[in-house]
């Protein structure tokens, strides 16, 4: 079967790498892809946002399945458009993608499905938001309701900062129309974890747990990013907790989406805070996480293409996933300056040496091929991912690979997976 994968990040390289191992795969097209996906299939120069051209391409090339990586084309109705054209597509409809694309909708679904989340209020007027934050006089989290490339959340320990954040979003419109409506939430304390599940409308198949590192600096400091590294599994998610998350969050949200008339199909990502009072939802994403997908798919032994087909055909109950029991760690190498301004076009060396290490895969994100070289082409550039017998070994191997890779201004966190290593040391 010929497959079209939409997107160009580290997540998409990991998906392409995994799909390329499938016996069922014929040709793999990636639109637009990066220098890494080029090695797994054929990059197609069509942007992920160009719904019409993507449908045309899929039709002209008799694509049997379209897999959509990022949230924007999902929210823009790419899956709906493919299905209208009679092409099978993996991912939620535009209606169901509101679970990520509209945080007010997401809060509504959580409330009506009795899912535990932070207390929050929705505002579409700055004066109301300001009065509310001032009256609370405690830490708040201010969130743009719309899509803001994972950067639309500002955690404010001081209410004055909260008011400033609301003003920037609603009056200065730093996130454009995404911030015309905001959510002001209570700040939750605890450890974060990401749970990803395949959902076919009714059946749910939970993947192995993972944990992201959202902030740019070591020790979780500095501004928010798309994610600077991840590991799987996350020791904070015990089997008991996983069962609770399935029972109290995944099942109710899938039911709630059906009641709402927006049945959910695709990958559902639950961003959680594991608080003293149990797991609470920070956000839902309607797709694979990036960089969580890199370590998760390194550990998946089963055929991803078969799972995606089972999701599309509503027969996920027939699927069993096999996992490598070894943990995986992914360290993101970014362009200097990210998540602020950064330069592109820096030559990357040492990729082959890094990949010669055992159980290491270097997933590309913001990379491009230029005159026979591979150059940087984005903020997050590479996701250097390794398996190890224990998480400490996976971490050491990932960093050994990172040390072999060079480009001007390369930046990476040095403490990816330390939280997991510490937790396992204390627990034992
Ligand atoms: P989100 O995009 O909603 O997941 O938010 C991005 C990040 O902001 C999360 O990964 C958390 O680190 C933080 N965050 C979001 N909501 C809250 C909250 N209610 N309390 C504490 N931190 C939060
Ligand atoms: N790693 C966070 C995300 O994919 O949104």
Coordinates of C-alpha atoms and ligand atoms in Angstrom, one line a residue:
X1 CA 0.0 0.0 0.0
X2 CA 1.3 3.5 -0.9
X3 CA 1.2 6.0 2.0
X4 CA 1.3 9.8 2.1
X5 CA 2.6 11.1 5.4
X6 CA 2.0 14.8 6.0
X7 CA 4.5 17.0 8.1
X8 CA 8.2 17.8 8.3
X9 CA 9.2 17.4 12.0
X10 CA 11.1 14.9 14.1
X11 CA 7.8 13.2 14.8
X12 CA 7.3 12.7 11.1
X13 CA 10.8 11.3 10.6
X14 CA 10.1 8.8 13.4
X15 CA 6.7 7.8 11.8
X16 CA 8.4 7.5 8.4
X17 CA 11.2 5.4 9.8
X18 CA 8.7 3.1 11.5
X19 CA 6.4 2.8 8.4
X20 CA 9.5 2.0 6.2
X21 CA 9.8 -1.2 8.3
X22 CA 6.3 -2.4 7.4
X23 CA 6.0 -5.3 5.0
X24 CA 2.7 -3.8 3.9
X25 CA 4.3 -0.6 2.7
X26 CA 4.6 0.1 -1.0
X27 CA 5.8 3.7 -1.7
X28 CA 6.1 6.2 1.0
X29 CA 5.6 9.9 0.2
X30 CA 6.3 12.6 2.7
X31 CA 4.9 16.1 2.2
X32 CA 7.0 18.2 2.6
X33 CA 9.4 16.1 4.8
X34 CA 13.0 16.9 5.8
X35 CA 16.4 15.5 5.1
X36 CA 15.7 12.5 7.3
X37 CA 12.4 11.5 5.8
X38 CA 14.2 11.5 2.4
X39 CA 16.0 8.3 3.5
X40 CA 12.7 6.6 4.2
X41 CA 10.7 7.5 1.2
X42 CA 10.1 10.3 -1.4
X43 CA 9.7 13.9 -0.2
X44 CA 7.0 15.8 -2.1
X45 CA 7.2 19.6 -2.3
X46 CA 3.7 20.3 -1.0
X47 CA 3.2 22.1 2.3
X48 CA 1.3 20.5 5.2
X49 CA -1.2 23.3 5.1
X50 CA -2.1 23.0 1.4
X51 CA -5.2 20.8 1.7
X52 CA -6.2 21.0 -1.9
X53 CA -2.8 20.1 -3.3
X54 CA -2.4 17.2 -0.8
X55 CA -5.8 15.8 -1.9
X56 CA -4.8 16.1 -5.6
X57 CA -1.5 14.4 -4.9
X58 CA -3.1 11.5 -3.0
X59 CA -5.6 11.0 -5.8
X60 CA -3.2 11.2 -8.7
X61 CA -0.8 8.8 -7.0
X62 CA -3.5 6.3 -5.8
X63 CA -2.4 6.7 -2.2
X64 CA -4.1 4.0 0.0
X65 CA -3.6 5.8 3.3
X66 CA -2.8 9.4 4.4
X67 CA -1.3 9.9 7.8
X68 CA -1.4 13.4 9.2
X69 CA 1.4 14.4 11.7
X70 CA 0.7 18.0 12.9
X71 CA -2.3 19.6 14.4
X72 CA -2.8 22.5 12.0
X73 CA -3.9 20.5 8.9
X74 CA -6.1 18.3 11.1
X75 CA -7.9 21.4 12.5
X76 CA -8.1 22.7 8.9
X77 CA -10.0 19.6 7.9
X78 CA -7.4 17.7 5.9
X79 CA -8.8 14.3 7.0
X80 CA -12.4 15.4 6.1
X81 CA -11.2 16.5 2.7
X82 CA -9.4 13.3 2.0
X83 CA -12.4 11.2 3.1
X84 CA -14.7 13.3 0.9
X85 CA -12.3 12.4 -2.0
X86 CA -12.6 8.7 -1.1
X87 CA -9.1 8.5 0.3
X88 CA -8.5 6.8 3.7
X89 CA -6.9 9.1 6.2
X90 CA -5.5 8.6 9.7
X91 CA -6.3 11.4 12.2
X92 CA -9.4 13.2 13.6
X93 CA -11.9 15.2 11.6
X94 CA -11.7 19.0 12.0
X95 CA -14.6 18.8 14.4
X96 CA -12.8 16.3 16.6
X97 CA -9.5 18.2 16.3
X98 CA -11.1 21.0 18.2
X99 CA -10.1 19.1 21.3
X100 CA -6.7 20.6 20.7
X101 CA -7.4 23.6 18.5
X102 CA -9.9 25.2 20.8
X103 CA -9.0 24.9 24.5
X104 CA -12.5 26.3 25.4
X105 CA -14.1 23.3 23.6
X106 CA -11.6 21.0 25.3
X107 CA -12.6 22.4 28.8
X108 CA -16.2 22.0 27.9
X109 CA -15.7 18.3 27.0
X110 CA -13.8 17.7 30.2
X111 CA -16.4 19.3 32.3
X112 CA -19.3 17.5 30.8
X113 CA -17.4 14.2 30.9
X114 CA -16.3 14.6 34.6
X115 CA -12.6 14.5 33.7
X116 CA -10.3 15.9 36.3
X117 CA -8.5 19.1 35.1
X118 CA -7.4 22.5 36.5
X119 CA -10.2 24.9 37.5
X120 CA -10.4 27.4 34.7
X121 CA -12.4 30.3 33.3
X122 CA -12.8 31.3 29.7
X123 CA -12.7 35.0 28.7
X124 CA -13.2 36.9 25.5
X125 CA -12.8 40.4 27.0
X126 CA -9.5 41.6 28.6
X127 CA -11.3 43.7 31.3
X128 CA -13.1 40.6 32.6
X129 CA -9.9 38.5 32.5
X130 CA -8.0 41.2 34.4
X131 CA -10.7 41.6 37.1
X132 CA -10.8 37.8 37.6
X133 CA -7.0 37.4 37.8
X134 CA -6.7 40.4 40.2
X135 CA -9.4 38.9 42.4
X136 CA -7.7 35.5 42.6
X137 CA -4.4 36.9 43.9
X138 CA -2.5 33.6 43.3
X139 CA -0.5 31.9 40.6
X140 CA -2.4 31.4 37.4
X141 CA -1.8 29.8 34.0
X142 CA -2.9 31.9 31.0
X143 CA -3.7 30.0 27.8
X144 CA -4.5 31.2 24.4
X145 CA -7.6 29.2 23.4
X146 CA -6.5 28.6 19.8
X147 CA -3.4 27.0 18.2
X148 CA -0.1 28.8 18.9
X149 CA 2.5 26.2 17.9
X150 CA 2.7 24.9 21.5
X151 CA 3.8 28.3 22.8
X152 CA 0.4 29.7 23.8
X153 CA 0.6 28.9 27.5
X154 CA 2.2 31.2 30.1
X155 CA 2.6 30.0 33.7
X156 CA 2.5 33.1 36.0
X157 CA 3.5 32.8 39.7
X158 CA 2.5 36.4 40.3
X159 CA -1.0 37.6 39.4
X160 CA 0.5 40.8 38.0
X161 CA 2.3 38.7 35.4
X162 CA -0.9 36.9 34.7
X163 CA -2.6 40.2 33.8
X164 CA 0.3 41.1 31.6
X165 CA 0.1 37.8 29.9
X166 CA -3.6 38.2 29.3
X167 CA -3.0 41.7 27.9
X168 CA -0.3 40.5 25.5
X169 CA -2.6 37.8 24.2
X170 CA -5.8 39.7 24.0
X171 CA -4.8 43.3 23.3
X172 CA -1.3 43.0 21.7
X173 CA -2.4 39.7 20.0
X174 CA 1.0 38.1 20.2
X175 CA -0.6 34.8 19.1
X176 CA -2.9 36.5 16.6
X177 CA -6.5 35.3 16.6
X178 CA -5.5 32.3 18.8
X179 CA -5.4 34.6 21.8
X180 CA -8.7 36.4 21.2
X181 CA -10.2 34.0 23.7
X182 CA -8.2 32.9 26.7
X183 CA -8.4 30.4 29.5
X184 CA -7.2 31.4 33.0
X185 CA -6.4 28.2 35.0
X186 CA -5.3 27.4 38.5
X187 CA -1.6 26.4 38.5
X188 CA -1.3 22.7 39.2
X189 CA 1.8 21.2 41.0
X190 CA 3.3 17.8 40.3
X191 CA 5.2 15.9 37.7
X192 CA 4.1 15.9 34.0
X193 CA 3.6 12.9 31.8
X194 CA 2.3 12.2 28.3
X195 CA 0.0 9.4 27.5
X196 CA -0.7 8.6 23.9
X197 CA -3.4 6.3 22.7
X198 CA -4.7 5.0 19.5
X199 CA -8.5 5.5 19.3
X200 CA -10.8 4.2 16.5
X201 CA -14.0 5.9 17.6
X202 CA -14.8 3.3 20.3
X203 CA -11.8 1.2 21.1
X204 CA -8.7 2.6 22.9
X205 CA -5.2 1.2 22.8
X206 CA -2.9 3.0 25.2
X207 CA 0.8 3.2 24.1
X208 CA 3.7 3.1 26.5
X209 CA 4.1 6.2 28.7
X210 CA 6.5 9.0 28.1
X211 CA 7.7 12.3 29.5
X212 CA 8.6 15.5 27.6
X213 CA 11.0 18.4 28.7
X214 CA 9.1 21.5 27.7
X215 CA 11.4 24.3 29.0
X216 CA 14.5 25.3 27.2
X217 CA 16.9 25.2 30.1
X218 CA 18.4 22.5 32.3
X219 CA 16.5 22.0 35.5
X220 CA 13.2 23.1 33.7
X221 CA 14.1 26.7 33.5
X222 CA 13.5 29.5 30.9
X223 CA 10.7 29.8 28.3
X224 CA 8.5 27.0 26.9
X225 CA 9.5 25.2 23.7
X226 CA 8.0 22.5 21.5
X227 CA 9.9 20.0 23.6
X228 CA 13.6 19.6 24.2
X229 CA 13.8 15.8 24.9
X230 CA 11.7 12.9 26.0
X231 CA 11.9 9.4 27.4
X232 CA 9.8 6.3 27.5
X233 CA 8.5 4.8 29.7
X234 CA 7.9 7.5 32.4
X235 CA 8.5 5.8 35.8
X236 CA 6.0 8.3 37.4
X237 CA 3.2 6.4 35.5
X238 CA 2.8 3.2 37.4
X239 CA 0.5 0.4 36.1
X240 CA -2.1 1.4 38.6
X241 CA -1.9 5.1 37.5
X242 CA -2.2 4.0 33.9
X243 CA -5.4 2.1 34.6
X244 CA -6.8 5.1 36.4
X245 CA -5.9 7.4 33.5
X246 CA -7.6 4.9 31.1
X247 CA -10.7 4.6 33.3
X248 CA -11.1 8.2 34.4
X249 CA -9.8 10.2 31.4
X250 CA -9.5 8.2 28.1
X251 CA -12.8 6.3 28.3
X252 CA -14.8 9.4 29.3
X253 CA -13.3 11.6 26.7
X254 CA -13.9 9.1 23.9
X255 CA -17.5 8.7 25.1
X256 CA -17.9 12.5 25.5
X257 CA -16.7 13.0 21.9
X258 CA -19.2 10.5 20.6
X259 CA -22.0 12.2 22.6
X260 CA -20.9 15.5 21.2
X261 CA -21.2 14.3 17.6
X262 CA -17.5 14.5 17.0
X263 CA -16.3 10.9 17.2
X264 CA -12.5 10.6 17.8
X265 CA -10.2 8.6 15.5
X266 CA -6.4 8.8 15.4
X267 CA -3.8 9.3 18.1
X268 CA -5.1 11.0 21.3
X269 CA -2.4 12.6 23.4
X270 CA -3.2 13.4 27.0
X271 CA -0.8 15.9 28.7
X272 CA -1.1 15.2 32.4
X273 CA 0.0 16.7 35.7
X274 CA 0.4 13.9 38.3
X275 CA -0.7 15.8 41.3
X276 CA -1.0 14.7 44.9
X277 CA -4.7 14.3 44.2
X278 CA -4.2 12.1 41.2
X279 CA -3.8 12.7 37.4
X280 CA -5.2 15.9 36.0
X281 CA -5.4 16.9 32.3
X282 CA -3.4 19.9 31.2
X283 CA -4.3 19.5 27.6
X284 CA -5.4 17.1 24.9
X285 CA -3.5 17.0 21.6
X286 CA -5.0 15.3 18.6
X287 CA -1.8 13.7 17.2
X288 CA 1.4 12.1 18.1
X289 CA 3.6 14.2 20.4
X290 CA 6.9 15.7 19.3
X291 CA 9.4 14.6 20.7
X292 CA 7.6 11.9 22.6
X293 CA 7.0 9.9 19.4
X294 CA 10.7 9.4 18.8
X295 CA 11.4 7.3 22.0
X296 CA 7.9 5.7 21.8
X297 CA 8.3 4.5 18.2
X298 CA 11.9 3.3 18.9
X299 CA 10.3 0.9 21.4
X300 CA 7.3 -0.2 19.2
X301 CA 8.0 -3.6 17.7
X302 CA 4.7 -4.0 15.9
X303 CA 3.8 -2.8 12.5
X304 CA 2.6 0.9 12.7
X305 CA 1.0 0.8 9.3
X306 CA -1.3 -2.1 10.4
X307 CA -2.3 -0.2 13.5
X308 CA -3.1 2.9 11.5
X309 CA -5.3 0.9 9.2
X310 CA -7.0 -0.8 12.1
X311 CA -7.8 2.7 13.5
X312 CA -9.3 3.9 10.2
X313 CA -11.4 0.7 9.9
X314 CA -12.6 0.7 13.5
X315 CA -11.1 -2.6 14.4
X316 CA -8.5 -1.6 16.9
X317 CA -9.8 -4.4 19.2
X318 CA -8.1 -6.9 16.8
X319 CA -4.7 -5.3 17.4
X320 CA -2.0 -6.2 19.9
X321 CA 1.1 -4.0 20.2
X322 CA 4.4 -5.4 21.2
X323 CA 7.0 -3.2 22.9
X324 CA 10.7 -3.4 23.4
X325 CA 11.0 -3.5 27.2
X326 CA 14.2 -1.4 27.1
X327 CA 13.7 2.3 27.8
X328 CA 14.5 5.0 25.1
X329 CA 15.8 8.5 25.5
X330 CA 15.6 11.3 22.9
X331 CA 17.8 14.5 23.2
X332 CA 16.7 17.4 21.0
X333 CA 19.5 19.4 19.4
X334 CA 18.3 22.9 18.6
X335 CA 19.5 26.0 16.8
X336 CA 21.2 28.5 19.1
X337 CA 18.5 31.2 20.0
X338 CA 15.5 28.8 19.8
X339 CA 12.7 29.3 21.0
X340 CA 13.5 32.9 20.0
X341 CA 15.1 33.9 16.7
X342 CA 17.8 31.6 15.2
X343 CA 19.7 31.3 12.0
X344 CA 19.3 28.5 9.5
X345 CA 21.6 26.9 6.9
X346 CA 24.3 25.7 9.3
X347 CA 26.1 22.6 8.0
X348 CA 25.6 19.5 10.2
X349 CA 28.4 17.0 10.5
X350 CA 28.9 13.7 12.4
X351 CA 25.5 12.2 11.7
X352 CA 26.9 9.0 10.3
X353 CA 29.3 8.5 13.2
X354 CA 26.5 9.1 15.7
X355 CA 24.3 6.5 13.9
X356 CA 27.0 3.9 13.9
X357 CA 26.5 3.6 17.7
X358 CA 24.4 0.7 18.6
X359 CA 20.7 1.3 19.1
X360 CA 20.9 4.9 18.2
X361 CA 18.7 6.6 15.6
X362 CA 19.1 10.3 14.8
X363 CA 15.7 11.6 13.9
X364 CA 15.7 14.8 11.8
X365 CA 13.4 17.7 12.5
X366 CA 14.5 21.1 11.1
X367 CA 16.9 19.8 8.5
X368 CA 17.3 20.2 4.7
X369 CA 19.6 18.8 2.0
X370 CA 21.7 21.4 0.3
X371 CA 24.5 20.7 -2.3
X372 CA 25.2 17.3 -0.8
X373 CA 25.3 18.6 2.7
X374 CA 22.7 18.4 5.5
X375 CA 22.0 21.8 6.9
X376 CA 19.8 23.2 9.7
X377 CA 16.4 24.4 8.7
X378 CA 14.4 25.0 11.9
X379 CA 14.5 25.6 15.6
X380 CA 14.5 22.0 16.7
X381 CA 17.0 20.3 14.4
X382 CA 17.5 16.7 15.5
X383 CA 16.1 14.2 18.0
X384 CA 19.0 11.9 18.9
X385 CA 17.4 8.8 20.3
X386 CA 18.8 5.7 21.9
X387 CA 17.7 2.5 23.6
X388 CA 19.5 1.1 26.6
X389 CA 19.1 -1.7 29.1
X390 CA 18.2 0.9 31.7
X391 CA 17.3 4.5 31.3
X392 CA 20.7 5.7 32.5
X393 CA 22.3 3.6 29.7
X394 CA 19.9 5.0 27.1
X395 CA 20.7 8.5 28.3
X396 CA 24.5 7.9 28.2
X397 CA 24.2 6.5 24.7
X398 CA 22.0 9.3 23.4
X399 CA 24.5 11.9 24.7
X400 CA 27.5 9.9 23.3
X401 CA 25.8 10.3 19.9
X402 CA 25.0 14.0 20.5
X403 CA 28.7 14.6 21.2
X404 CA 29.6 13.3 17.7
X405 CA 27.2 15.8 15.9
X406 CA 28.3 19.3 15.2
X407 CA 26.7 22.5 13.8
X408 CA 27.3 26.1 14.6
X409 CA 25.3 27.3 17.6
X410 CA 24.0 23.8 18.5
X411 CA 22.2 23.8 21.8
X412 CA 20.8 20.9 23.8
X413 CA 19.7 20.3 27.4
X414 CA 22.2 18.2 29.4
X415 CA 19.6 16.7 31.9
X416 CA 17.2 14.8 29.7
X417 CA 15.9 11.8 31.7
X418 CA 17.5 12.8 35.0
X419 CA 14.1 13.0 36.6
X420 CA 13.4 9.4 35.7
X421 CA 16.8 8.2 36.8
X422 CA 16.4 10.0 40.2
X423 CA 13.0 8.6 40.7
X424 CA 14.1 5.0 39.9
X425 CA 17.1 5.4 42.3
X426 CA 14.8 6.6 45.1
X427 CA 12.1 4.0 44.5
X428 CA 14.7 1.2 44.6
Ligands
LIG1 P1 -0.3 22.9 27.5 O1 0.1 23.4 26.1 O2 -1.7 23.3 27.9 O3 0.1 21.5 27.8 O4 0.7 23.7 28.4 C1 2.1 23.8 28.2 C2 2.8 23.6 29.5 O5 2.4 24.6 30.4 C3 2.5 22.3 30.2 O6 3.2 21.2 29.7 C4 2.8 22.6 31.6 O7 4.2 22.6 31.8 C5 2.3 24.0 31.7 N1 0.9 24.1 32.2 C6 -0.2 24.1 31.5 N2 -1.3 24.2 32.3 C7 -0.9 24.2 33.5 C8 -1.5 24.2 34.8 N3 -2.8 24.3 34.9 N4 -0.7 24.2 35.9 C9 0.6 24.1 35.8 N5 1.3 24.1 34.6 C10 0.6 24.1 33.5
LIG2 N1 5.7 17.5 23.1 C1 4.5 18.2 23.2 C2 3.7 18.2 22.0 O1 3.9 17.5 21.1 O2 2.8 19.0 22.0

